[in-house]
mmCIF file of C-alpha atoms in Angstrom:
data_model
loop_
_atom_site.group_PDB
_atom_site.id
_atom_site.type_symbol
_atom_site.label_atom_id
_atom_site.label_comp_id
_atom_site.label_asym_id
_atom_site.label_seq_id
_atom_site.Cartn_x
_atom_site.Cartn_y
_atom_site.Cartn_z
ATOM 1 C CA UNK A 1 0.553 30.933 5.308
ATOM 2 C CA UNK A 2 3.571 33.486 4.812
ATOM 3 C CA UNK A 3 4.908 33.157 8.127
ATOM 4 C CA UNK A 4 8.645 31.859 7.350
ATOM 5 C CA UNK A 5 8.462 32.974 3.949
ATOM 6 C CA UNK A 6 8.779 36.721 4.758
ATOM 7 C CA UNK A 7 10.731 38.451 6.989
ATOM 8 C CA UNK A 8 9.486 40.603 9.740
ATOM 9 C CA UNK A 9 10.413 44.014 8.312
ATOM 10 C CA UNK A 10 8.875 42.834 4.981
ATOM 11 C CA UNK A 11 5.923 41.905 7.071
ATOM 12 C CA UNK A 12 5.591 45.718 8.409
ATOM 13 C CA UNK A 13 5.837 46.768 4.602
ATOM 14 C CA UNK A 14 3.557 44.375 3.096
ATOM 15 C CA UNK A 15 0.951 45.345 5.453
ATOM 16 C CA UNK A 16 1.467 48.925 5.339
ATOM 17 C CA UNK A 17 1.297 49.074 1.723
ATOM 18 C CA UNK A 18 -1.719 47.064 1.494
ATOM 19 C CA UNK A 19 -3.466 49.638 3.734
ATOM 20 C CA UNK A 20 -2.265 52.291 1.395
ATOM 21 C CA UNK A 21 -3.125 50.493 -1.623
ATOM 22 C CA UNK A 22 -6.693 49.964 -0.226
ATOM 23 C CA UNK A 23 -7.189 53.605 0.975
ATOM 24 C CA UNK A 24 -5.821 54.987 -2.535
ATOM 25 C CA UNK A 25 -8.566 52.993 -4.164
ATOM 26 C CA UNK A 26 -11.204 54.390 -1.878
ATOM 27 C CA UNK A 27 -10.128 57.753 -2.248
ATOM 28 C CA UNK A 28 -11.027 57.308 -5.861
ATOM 29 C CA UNK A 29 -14.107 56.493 -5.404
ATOM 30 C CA UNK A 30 -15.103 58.986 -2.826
ATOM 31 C CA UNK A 31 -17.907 60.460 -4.846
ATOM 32 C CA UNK A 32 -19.940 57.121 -4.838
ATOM 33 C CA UNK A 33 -19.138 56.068 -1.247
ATOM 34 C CA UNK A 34 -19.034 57.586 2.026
ATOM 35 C CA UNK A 35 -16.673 57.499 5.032
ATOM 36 C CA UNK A 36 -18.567 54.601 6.597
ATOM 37 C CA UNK A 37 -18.417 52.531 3.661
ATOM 38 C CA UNK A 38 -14.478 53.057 3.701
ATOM 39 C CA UNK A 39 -14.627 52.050 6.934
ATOM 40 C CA UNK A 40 -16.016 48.638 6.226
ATOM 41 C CA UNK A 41 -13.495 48.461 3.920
ATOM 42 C CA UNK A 42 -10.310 49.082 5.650
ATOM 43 C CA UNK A 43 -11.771 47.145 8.729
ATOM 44 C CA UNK A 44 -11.612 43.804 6.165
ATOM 45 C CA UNK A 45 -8.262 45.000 4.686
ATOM 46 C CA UNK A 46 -7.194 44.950 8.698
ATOM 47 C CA UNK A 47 -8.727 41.202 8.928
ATOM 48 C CA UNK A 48 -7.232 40.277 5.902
ATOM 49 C CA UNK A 49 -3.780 40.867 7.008
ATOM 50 C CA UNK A 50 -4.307 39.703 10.214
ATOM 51 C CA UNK A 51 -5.040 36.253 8.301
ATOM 52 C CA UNK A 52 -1.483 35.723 7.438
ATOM 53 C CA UNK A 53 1.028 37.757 9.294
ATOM 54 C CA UNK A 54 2.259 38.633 12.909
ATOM 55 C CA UNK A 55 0.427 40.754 16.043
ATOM 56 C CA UNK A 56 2.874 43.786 15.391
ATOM 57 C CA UNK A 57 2.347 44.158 11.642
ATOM 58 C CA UNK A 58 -1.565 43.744 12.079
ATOM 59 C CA UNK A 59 -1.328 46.492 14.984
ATOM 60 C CA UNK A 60 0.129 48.674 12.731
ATOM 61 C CA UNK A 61 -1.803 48.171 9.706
ATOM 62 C CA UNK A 62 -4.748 48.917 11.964
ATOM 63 C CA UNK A 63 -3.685 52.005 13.396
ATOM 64 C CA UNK A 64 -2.435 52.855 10.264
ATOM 65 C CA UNK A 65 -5.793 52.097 8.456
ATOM 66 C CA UNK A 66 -7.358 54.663 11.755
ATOM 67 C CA UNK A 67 -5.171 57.539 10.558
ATOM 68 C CA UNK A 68 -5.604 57.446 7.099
ATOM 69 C CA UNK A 69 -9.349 57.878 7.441
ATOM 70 C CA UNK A 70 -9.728 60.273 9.179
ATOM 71 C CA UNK A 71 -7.424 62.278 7.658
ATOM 72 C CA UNK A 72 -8.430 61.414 4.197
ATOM 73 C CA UNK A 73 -12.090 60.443 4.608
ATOM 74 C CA UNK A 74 -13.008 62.219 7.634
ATOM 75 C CA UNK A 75 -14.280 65.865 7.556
ATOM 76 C CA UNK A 76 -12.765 68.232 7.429
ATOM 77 C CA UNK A 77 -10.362 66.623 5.235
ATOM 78 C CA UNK A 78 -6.751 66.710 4.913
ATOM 79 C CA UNK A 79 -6.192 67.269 8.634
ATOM 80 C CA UNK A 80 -5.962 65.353 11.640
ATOM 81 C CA UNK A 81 -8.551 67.348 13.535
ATOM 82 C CA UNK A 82 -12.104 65.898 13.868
ATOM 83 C CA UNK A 83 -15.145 68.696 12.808
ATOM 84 C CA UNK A 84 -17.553 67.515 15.834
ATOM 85 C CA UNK A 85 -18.117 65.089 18.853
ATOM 86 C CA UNK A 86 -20.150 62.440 16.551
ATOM 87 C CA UNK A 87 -16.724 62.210 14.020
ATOM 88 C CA UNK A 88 -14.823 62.007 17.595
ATOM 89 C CA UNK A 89 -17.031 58.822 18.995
ATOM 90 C CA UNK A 90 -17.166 57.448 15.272
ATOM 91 C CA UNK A 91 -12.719 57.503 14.421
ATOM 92 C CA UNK A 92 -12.385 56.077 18.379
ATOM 93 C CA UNK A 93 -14.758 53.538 17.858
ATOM 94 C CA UNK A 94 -12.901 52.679 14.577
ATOM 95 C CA UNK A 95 -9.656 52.937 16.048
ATOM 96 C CA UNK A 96 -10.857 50.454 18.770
ATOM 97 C CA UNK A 97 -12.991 47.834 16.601
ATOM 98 C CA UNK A 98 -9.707 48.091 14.023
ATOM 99 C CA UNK A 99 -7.438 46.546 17.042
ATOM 100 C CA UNK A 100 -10.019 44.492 18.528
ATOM 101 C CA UNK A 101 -10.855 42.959 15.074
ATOM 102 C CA UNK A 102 -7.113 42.530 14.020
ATOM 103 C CA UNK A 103 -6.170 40.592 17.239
ATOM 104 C CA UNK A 104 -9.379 38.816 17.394
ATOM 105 C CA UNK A 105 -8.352 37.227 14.396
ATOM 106 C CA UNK A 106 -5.151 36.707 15.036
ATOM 107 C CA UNK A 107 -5.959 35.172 17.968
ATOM 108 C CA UNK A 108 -8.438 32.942 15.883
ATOM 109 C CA UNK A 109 -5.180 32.053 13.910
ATOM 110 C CA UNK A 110 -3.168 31.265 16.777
ATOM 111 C CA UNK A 111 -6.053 28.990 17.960
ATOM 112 C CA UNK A 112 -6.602 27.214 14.497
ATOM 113 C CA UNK A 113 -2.949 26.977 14.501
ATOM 114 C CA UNK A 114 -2.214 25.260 18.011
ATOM 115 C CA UNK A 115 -5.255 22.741 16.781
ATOM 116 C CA UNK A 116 -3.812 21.542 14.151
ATOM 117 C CA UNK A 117 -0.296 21.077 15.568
ATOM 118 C CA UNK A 118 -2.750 19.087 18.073
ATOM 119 C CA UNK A 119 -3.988 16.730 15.421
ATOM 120 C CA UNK A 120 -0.347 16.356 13.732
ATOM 121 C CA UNK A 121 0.899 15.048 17.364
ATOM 122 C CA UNK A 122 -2.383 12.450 17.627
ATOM 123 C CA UNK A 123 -1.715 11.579 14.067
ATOM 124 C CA UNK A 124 1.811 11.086 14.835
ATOM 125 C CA UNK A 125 1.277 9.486 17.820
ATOM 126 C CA UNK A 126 -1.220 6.817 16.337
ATOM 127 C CA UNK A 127 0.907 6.452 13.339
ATOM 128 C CA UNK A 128 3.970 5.575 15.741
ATOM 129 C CA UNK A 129 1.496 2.713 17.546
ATOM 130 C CA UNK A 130 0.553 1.222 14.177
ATOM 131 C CA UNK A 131 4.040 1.138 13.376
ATOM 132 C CA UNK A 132 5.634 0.141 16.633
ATOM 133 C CA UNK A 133 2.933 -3.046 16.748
ATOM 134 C CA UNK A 134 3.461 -3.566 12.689
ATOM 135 C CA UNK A 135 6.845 -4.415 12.882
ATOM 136 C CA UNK A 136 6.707 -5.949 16.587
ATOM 137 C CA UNK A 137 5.308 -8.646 14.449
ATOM 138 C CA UNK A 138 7.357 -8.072 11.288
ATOM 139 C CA UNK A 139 10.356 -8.422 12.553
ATOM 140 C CA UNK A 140 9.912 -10.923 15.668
ATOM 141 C CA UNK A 141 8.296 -13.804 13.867
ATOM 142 C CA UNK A 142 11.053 -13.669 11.147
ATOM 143 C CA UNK A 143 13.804 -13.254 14.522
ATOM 144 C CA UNK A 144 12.407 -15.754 16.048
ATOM 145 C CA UNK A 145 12.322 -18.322 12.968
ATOM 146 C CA UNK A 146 16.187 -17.480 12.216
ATOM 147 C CA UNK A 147 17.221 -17.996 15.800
ATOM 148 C CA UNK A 148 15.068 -21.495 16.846
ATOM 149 C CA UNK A 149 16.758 -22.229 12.972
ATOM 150 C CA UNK A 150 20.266 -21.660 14.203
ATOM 151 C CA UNK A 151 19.729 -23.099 17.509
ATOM 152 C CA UNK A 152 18.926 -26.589 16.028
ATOM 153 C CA UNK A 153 21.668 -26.423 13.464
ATOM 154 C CA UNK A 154 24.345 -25.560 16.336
ATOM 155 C CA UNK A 155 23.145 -27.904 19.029
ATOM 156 C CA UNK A 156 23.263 -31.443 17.551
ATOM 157 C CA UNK A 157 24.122 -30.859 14.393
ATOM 158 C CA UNK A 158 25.560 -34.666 14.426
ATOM 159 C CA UNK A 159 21.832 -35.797 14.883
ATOM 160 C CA UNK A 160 19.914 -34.112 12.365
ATOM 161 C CA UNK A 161 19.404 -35.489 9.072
ATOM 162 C CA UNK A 162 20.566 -33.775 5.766
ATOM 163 C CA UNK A 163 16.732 -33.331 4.596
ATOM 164 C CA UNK A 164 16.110 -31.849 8.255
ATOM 165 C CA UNK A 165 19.412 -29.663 7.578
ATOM 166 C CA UNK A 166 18.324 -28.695 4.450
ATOM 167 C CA UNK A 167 14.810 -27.340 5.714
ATOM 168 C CA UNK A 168 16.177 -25.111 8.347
ATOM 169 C CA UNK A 169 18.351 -23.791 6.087
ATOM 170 C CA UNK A 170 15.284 -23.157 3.458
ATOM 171 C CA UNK A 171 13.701 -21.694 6.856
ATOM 172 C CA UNK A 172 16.448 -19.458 7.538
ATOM 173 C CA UNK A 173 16.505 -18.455 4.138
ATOM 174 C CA UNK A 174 12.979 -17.241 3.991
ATOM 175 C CA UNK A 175 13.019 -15.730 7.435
ATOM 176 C CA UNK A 176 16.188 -13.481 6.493
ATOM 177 C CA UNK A 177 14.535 -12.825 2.892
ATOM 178 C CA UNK A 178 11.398 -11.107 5.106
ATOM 179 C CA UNK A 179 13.384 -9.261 7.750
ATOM 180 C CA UNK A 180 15.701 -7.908 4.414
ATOM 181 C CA UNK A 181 12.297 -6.499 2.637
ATOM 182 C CA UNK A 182 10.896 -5.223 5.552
ATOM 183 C CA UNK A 183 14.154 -2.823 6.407
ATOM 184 C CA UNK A 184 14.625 -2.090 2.562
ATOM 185 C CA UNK A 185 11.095 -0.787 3.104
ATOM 186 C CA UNK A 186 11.436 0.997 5.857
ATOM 187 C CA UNK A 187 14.659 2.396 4.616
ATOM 188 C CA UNK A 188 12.553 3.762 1.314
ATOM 189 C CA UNK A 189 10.109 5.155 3.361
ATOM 190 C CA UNK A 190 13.014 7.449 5.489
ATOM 191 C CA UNK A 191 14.236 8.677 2.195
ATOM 192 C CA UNK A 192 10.365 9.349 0.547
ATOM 193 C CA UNK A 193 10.068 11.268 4.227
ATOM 194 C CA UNK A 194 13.363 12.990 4.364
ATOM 195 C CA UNK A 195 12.679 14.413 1.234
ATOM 196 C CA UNK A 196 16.242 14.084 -0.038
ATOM 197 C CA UNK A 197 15.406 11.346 -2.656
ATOM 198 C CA UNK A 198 17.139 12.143 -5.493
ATOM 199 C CA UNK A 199 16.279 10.823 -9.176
ATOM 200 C CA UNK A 200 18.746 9.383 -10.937
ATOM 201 C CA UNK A 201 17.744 8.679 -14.444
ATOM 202 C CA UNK A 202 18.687 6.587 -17.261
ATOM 203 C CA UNK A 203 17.657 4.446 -20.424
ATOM 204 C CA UNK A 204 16.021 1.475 -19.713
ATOM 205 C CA UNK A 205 14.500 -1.319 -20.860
ATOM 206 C CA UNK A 206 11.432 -2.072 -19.193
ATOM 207 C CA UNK A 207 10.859 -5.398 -20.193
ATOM 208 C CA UNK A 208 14.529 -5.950 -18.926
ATOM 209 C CA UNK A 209 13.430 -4.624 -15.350
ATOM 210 C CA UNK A 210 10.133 -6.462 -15.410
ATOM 211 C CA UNK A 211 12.419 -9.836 -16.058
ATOM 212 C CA UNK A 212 15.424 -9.204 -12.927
ATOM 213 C CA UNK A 213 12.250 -8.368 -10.620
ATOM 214 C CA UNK A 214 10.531 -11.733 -11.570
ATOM 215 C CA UNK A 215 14.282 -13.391 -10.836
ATOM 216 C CA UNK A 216 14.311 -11.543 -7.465
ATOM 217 C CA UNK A 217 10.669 -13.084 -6.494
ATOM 218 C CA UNK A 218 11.644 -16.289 -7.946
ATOM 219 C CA UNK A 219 11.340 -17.914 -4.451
ATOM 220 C CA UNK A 220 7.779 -16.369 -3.812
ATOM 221 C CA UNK A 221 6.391 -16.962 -7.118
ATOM 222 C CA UNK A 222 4.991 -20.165 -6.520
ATOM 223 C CA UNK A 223 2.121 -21.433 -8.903
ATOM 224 C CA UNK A 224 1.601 -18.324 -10.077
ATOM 225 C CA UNK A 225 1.312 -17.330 -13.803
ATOM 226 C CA UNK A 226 3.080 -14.579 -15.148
ATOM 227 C CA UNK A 227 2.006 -12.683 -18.975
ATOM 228 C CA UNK A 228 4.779 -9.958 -19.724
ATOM 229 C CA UNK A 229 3.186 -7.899 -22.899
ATOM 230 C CA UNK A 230 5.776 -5.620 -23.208
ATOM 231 C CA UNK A 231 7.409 -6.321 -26.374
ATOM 232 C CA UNK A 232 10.896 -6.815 -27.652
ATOM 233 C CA UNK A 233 11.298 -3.732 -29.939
ATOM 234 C CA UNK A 234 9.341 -1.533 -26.727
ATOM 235 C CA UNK A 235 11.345 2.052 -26.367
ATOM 236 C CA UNK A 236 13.978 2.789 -23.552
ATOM 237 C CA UNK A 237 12.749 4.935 -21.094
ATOM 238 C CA UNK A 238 14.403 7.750 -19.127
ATOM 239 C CA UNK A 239 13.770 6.553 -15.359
ATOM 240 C CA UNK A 240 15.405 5.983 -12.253
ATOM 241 C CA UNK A 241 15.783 1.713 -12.349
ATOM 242 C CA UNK A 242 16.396 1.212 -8.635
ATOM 243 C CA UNK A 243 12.897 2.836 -7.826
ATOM 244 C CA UNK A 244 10.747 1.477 -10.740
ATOM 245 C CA UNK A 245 12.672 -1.777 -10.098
ATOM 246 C CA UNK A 246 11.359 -1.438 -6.275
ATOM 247 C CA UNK A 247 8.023 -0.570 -7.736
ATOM 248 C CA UNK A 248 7.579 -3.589 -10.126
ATOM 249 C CA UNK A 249 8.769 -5.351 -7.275
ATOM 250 C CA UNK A 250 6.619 -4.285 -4.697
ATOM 251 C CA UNK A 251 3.147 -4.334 -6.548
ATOM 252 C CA UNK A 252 4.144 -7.993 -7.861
ATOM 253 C CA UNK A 253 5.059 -9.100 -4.322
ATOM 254 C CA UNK A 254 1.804 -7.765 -2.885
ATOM 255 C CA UNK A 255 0.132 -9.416 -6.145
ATOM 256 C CA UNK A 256 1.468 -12.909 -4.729
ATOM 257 C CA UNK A 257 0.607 -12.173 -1.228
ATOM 258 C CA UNK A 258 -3.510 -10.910 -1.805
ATOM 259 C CA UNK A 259 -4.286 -13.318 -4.549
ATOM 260 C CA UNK A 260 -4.740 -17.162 -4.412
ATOM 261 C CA UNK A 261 -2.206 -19.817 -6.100
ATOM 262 C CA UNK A 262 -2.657 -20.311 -9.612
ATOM 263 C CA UNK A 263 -3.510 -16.881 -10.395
ATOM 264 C CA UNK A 264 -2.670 -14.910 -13.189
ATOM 265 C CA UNK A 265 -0.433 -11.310 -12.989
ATOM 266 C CA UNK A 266 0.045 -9.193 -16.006
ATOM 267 C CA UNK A 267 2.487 -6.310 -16.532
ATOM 268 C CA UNK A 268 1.982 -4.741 -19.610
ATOM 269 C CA UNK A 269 3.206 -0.835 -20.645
ATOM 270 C CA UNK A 270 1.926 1.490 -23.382
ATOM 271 C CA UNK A 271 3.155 4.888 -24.638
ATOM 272 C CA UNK A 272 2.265 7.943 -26.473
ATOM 273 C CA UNK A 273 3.839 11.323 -27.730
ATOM 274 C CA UNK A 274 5.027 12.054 -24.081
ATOM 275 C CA UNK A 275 4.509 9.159 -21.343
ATOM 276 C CA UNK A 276 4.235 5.796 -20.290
ATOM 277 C CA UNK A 277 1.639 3.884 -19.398
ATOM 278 C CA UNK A 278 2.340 0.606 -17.351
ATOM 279 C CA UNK A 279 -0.079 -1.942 -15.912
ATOM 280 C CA UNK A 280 0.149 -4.579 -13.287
ATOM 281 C CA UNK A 281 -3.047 -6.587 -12.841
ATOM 282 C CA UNK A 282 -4.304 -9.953 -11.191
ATOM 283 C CA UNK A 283 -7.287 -12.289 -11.872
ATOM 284 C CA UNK A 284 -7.930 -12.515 -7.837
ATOM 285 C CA UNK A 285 -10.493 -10.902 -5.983
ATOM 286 C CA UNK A 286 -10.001 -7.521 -5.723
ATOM 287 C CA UNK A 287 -9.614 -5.173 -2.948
ATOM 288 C CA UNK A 288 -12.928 -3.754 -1.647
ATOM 289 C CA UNK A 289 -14.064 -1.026 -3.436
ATOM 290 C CA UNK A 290 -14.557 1.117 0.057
ATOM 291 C CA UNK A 291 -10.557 0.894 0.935
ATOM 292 C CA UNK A 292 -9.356 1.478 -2.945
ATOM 293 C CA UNK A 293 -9.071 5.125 -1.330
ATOM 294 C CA UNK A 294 -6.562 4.328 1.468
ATOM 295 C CA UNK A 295 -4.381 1.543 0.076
ATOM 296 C CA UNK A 296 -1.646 3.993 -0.576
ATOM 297 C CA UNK A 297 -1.865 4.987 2.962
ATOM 298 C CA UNK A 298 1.605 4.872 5.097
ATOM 299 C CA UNK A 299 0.553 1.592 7.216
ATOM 300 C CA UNK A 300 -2.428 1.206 6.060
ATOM 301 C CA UNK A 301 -3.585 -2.915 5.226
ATOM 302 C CA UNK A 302 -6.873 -4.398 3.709
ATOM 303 C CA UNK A 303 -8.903 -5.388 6.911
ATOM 304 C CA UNK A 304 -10.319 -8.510 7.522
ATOM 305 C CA UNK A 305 -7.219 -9.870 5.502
ATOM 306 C CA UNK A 306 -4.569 -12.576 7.556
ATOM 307 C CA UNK A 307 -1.315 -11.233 5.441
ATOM 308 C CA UNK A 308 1.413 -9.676 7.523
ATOM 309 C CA UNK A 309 2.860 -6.911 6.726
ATOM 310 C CA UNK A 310 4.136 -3.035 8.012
ATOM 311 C CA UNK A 311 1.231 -1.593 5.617
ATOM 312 C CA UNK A 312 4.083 0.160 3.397
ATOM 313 C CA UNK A 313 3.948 -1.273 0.224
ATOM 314 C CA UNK A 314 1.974 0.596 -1.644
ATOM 315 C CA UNK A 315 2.851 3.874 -0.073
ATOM 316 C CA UNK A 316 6.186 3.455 -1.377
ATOM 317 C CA UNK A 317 5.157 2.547 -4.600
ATOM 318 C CA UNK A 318 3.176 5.819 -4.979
ATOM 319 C CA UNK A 319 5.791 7.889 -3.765
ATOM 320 C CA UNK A 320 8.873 6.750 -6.067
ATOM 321 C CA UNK A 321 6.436 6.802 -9.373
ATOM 322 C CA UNK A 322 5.308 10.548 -7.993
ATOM 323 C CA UNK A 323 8.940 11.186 -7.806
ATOM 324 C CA UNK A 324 8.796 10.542 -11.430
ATOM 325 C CA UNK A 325 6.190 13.354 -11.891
ATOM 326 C CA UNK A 326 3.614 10.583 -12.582
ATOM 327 C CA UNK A 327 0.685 9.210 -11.007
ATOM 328 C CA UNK A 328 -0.760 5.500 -10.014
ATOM 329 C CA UNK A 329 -4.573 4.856 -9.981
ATOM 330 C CA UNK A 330 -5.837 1.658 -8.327
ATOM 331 C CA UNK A 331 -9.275 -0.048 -9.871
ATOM 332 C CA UNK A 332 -11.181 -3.475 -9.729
ATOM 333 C CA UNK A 333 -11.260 -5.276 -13.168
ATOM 334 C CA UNK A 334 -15.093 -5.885 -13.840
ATOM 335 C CA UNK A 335 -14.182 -9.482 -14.732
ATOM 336 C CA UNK A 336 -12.073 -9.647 -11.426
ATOM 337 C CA UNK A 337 -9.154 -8.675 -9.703
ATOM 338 C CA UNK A 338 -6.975 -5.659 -9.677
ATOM 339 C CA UNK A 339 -5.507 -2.650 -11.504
ATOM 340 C CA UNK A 340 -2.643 -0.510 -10.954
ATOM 341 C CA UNK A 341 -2.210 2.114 -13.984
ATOM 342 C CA UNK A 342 0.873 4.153 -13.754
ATOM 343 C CA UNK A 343 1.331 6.592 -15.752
ATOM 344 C CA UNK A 344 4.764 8.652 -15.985
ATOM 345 C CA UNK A 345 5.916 11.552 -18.292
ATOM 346 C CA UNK A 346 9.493 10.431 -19.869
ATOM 347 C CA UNK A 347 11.643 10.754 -22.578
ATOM 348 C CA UNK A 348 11.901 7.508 -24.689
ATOM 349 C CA UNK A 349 14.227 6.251 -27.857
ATOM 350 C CA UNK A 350 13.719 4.230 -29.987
ATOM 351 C CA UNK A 351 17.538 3.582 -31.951
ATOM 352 C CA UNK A 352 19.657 2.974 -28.337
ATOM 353 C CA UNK A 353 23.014 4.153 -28.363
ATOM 354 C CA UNK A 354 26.007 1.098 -29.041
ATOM 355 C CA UNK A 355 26.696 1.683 -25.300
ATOM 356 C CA UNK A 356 23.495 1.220 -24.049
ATOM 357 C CA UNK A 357 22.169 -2.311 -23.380
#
């Protein structure tokens, strides 16, 4: 737990002190407890430190924790001599079950340690297959649209009609449109991962936003009907508007993809004395109530379910709106469909400045 946040030598004075500090409150209480009872004691303070910091400290805390009681606790006190042969046996088996408990657990450390840098390479390992075969498929089928595209457009391009023309360009246009959102989000999951994504905030309006997103998607959006209640008077915001522009974008997009045509998507937004509330929901079927927990999982997608996809969607989504110090809760309307309620702590004015639009 501290390893890496102290340094060795602070290490050796951490656990040396502790021992002290222990051993100072025993001595206080010597008239109530004995020297086996302060035994006990020190033996946990040993296993306590040997919880957290290296084999050397712990060794010396343990010794430490040996001399201290026998010359404090052991009679005669205030010497290093023991009084008989049953205080001899008793401070040597202390001294030994002090080092033999403090590398024992150590050692347990160590062990727990090793195991779960053992998980972290199967997890990585099995998130590396889910994304190696995700985007396999992502970004082949797109490829391979483009490029049979382009090959009938360059080989006779004399023969083909203009309607044919037209629909390999459409074709083209698609494919590309996929390949593009599957690098932008792989791209925004390397910067969620880096950790070096960096908020850049400003006023904006959020019925704006809501409005360019729906222009971006105006390809996808099919049949679909759209209800924006945000209204015209609604408060700038203080957020970043590339990353709640991705957001809006993302959770619409995956709105089109998991509900039939025809359906009905609603973004609405709310605020009180110090947040925002926003809402994107559907009239389609849901998602089942037993993978509402791992949705925002990196890779994860709603079995049994035919849509493509690299499974990082919604991960995304949760990380830019917690990079806003806010949090995103997903929930099945009861008359049907789905619910994502983001909420996000942010400034907001009402009277914008003349330079803000």
């Amino acid at each position: 737990m501290f390893r890496g946040a102290v340094s060795r030598r602070m290490e050796y004075l951490i656990s040396s002190g502790f021992i002290c500090g222990v051993s100072a409150i025993c001595y206080l209480f010597t008239r109530y407890i004995g020297p086996e009872v302060v035994a006990f004691i020190l033996l946990l303070a040993v296993s306590i430190i040997a919880m957290f910091f290296d084999i050397l400290p712990v060794l010396l805390a343990a010794t430490l924790s040996a001399i201290i009681w026998d010359y404090f606790f052991l009679l005669p006190r205030f010497n290093l001599r023991v009084g008989n042969t049953e205080a001899r046996i008793m401070l040597s088996m202390y001294f030994v079950i002090a080092l033999v408990s403090a590398v024992l657990t150590y050692k347990i450390r160590q062990i727990e340690k090793i195991a779960r840098q053992k998980e972290e390479r199967l997890e990585n390992i099995r998130l590396y297959n889910t994304l190696l075969n995700s985007l396999s498929h992502e970004f082949r089928t797109p490829l391979a649209s483009i490029i049979a595209a382009t090959d009938n457009l360059m080989a006779s391009p004399s023969l083909l009609s203009e309607e044919i023309r037209s629909s390999l360009i459409v074709e083209i246009s698609i494919a590309s449109f996929r390949l593009n959102r599957q690098v932008e989000n792989l791209l925004n999951m390397s910067r969620l991962e880096s950790g070096f994504l960096q908020i850049k905030k400003d006023w904006c309006n959020l019925k704006e936003l809501v409005e360019a997103v729906l222009q971006r998607l105006e390809d996808s959006r099919k049949d679909f009907t759209i209800r924006i209640e945000i209204p015209d008077n609604f408060p700038l915001f203080k957020l970043d508007y590339g990353l709640i522009e991705q957001v809006f974008y993302n959770l619409i997009y995956n709105a089109f993809q998991y509900t039939p045509e025809n359906s009905c998507i609603t973004i609405s937004a709310t605020y009180n004395e110090s947040s925002l509330e926003i809402i994107v929901e559907d009239n389609g079927p849901g998602i089942p109530e037993s993978e509402i927990p791992k949705v925002f999982d990196k890779f994860y997608r709603i079995k049994n379910v035919s849509i493509g996809g690299t499974g990082l969607g919604l991960s995304i989504v949760k990380g830019f709106i917690e990079a806003h110090s806010g949090t995103i809760e997903l929930s099945n309307r009861k008359q049907g469909g789905a619910r994502f309620i983001m909420n996000i702590k942010t400034d907001r004015l009402y009277n914008p400045p003349d330079d803000i639009t």
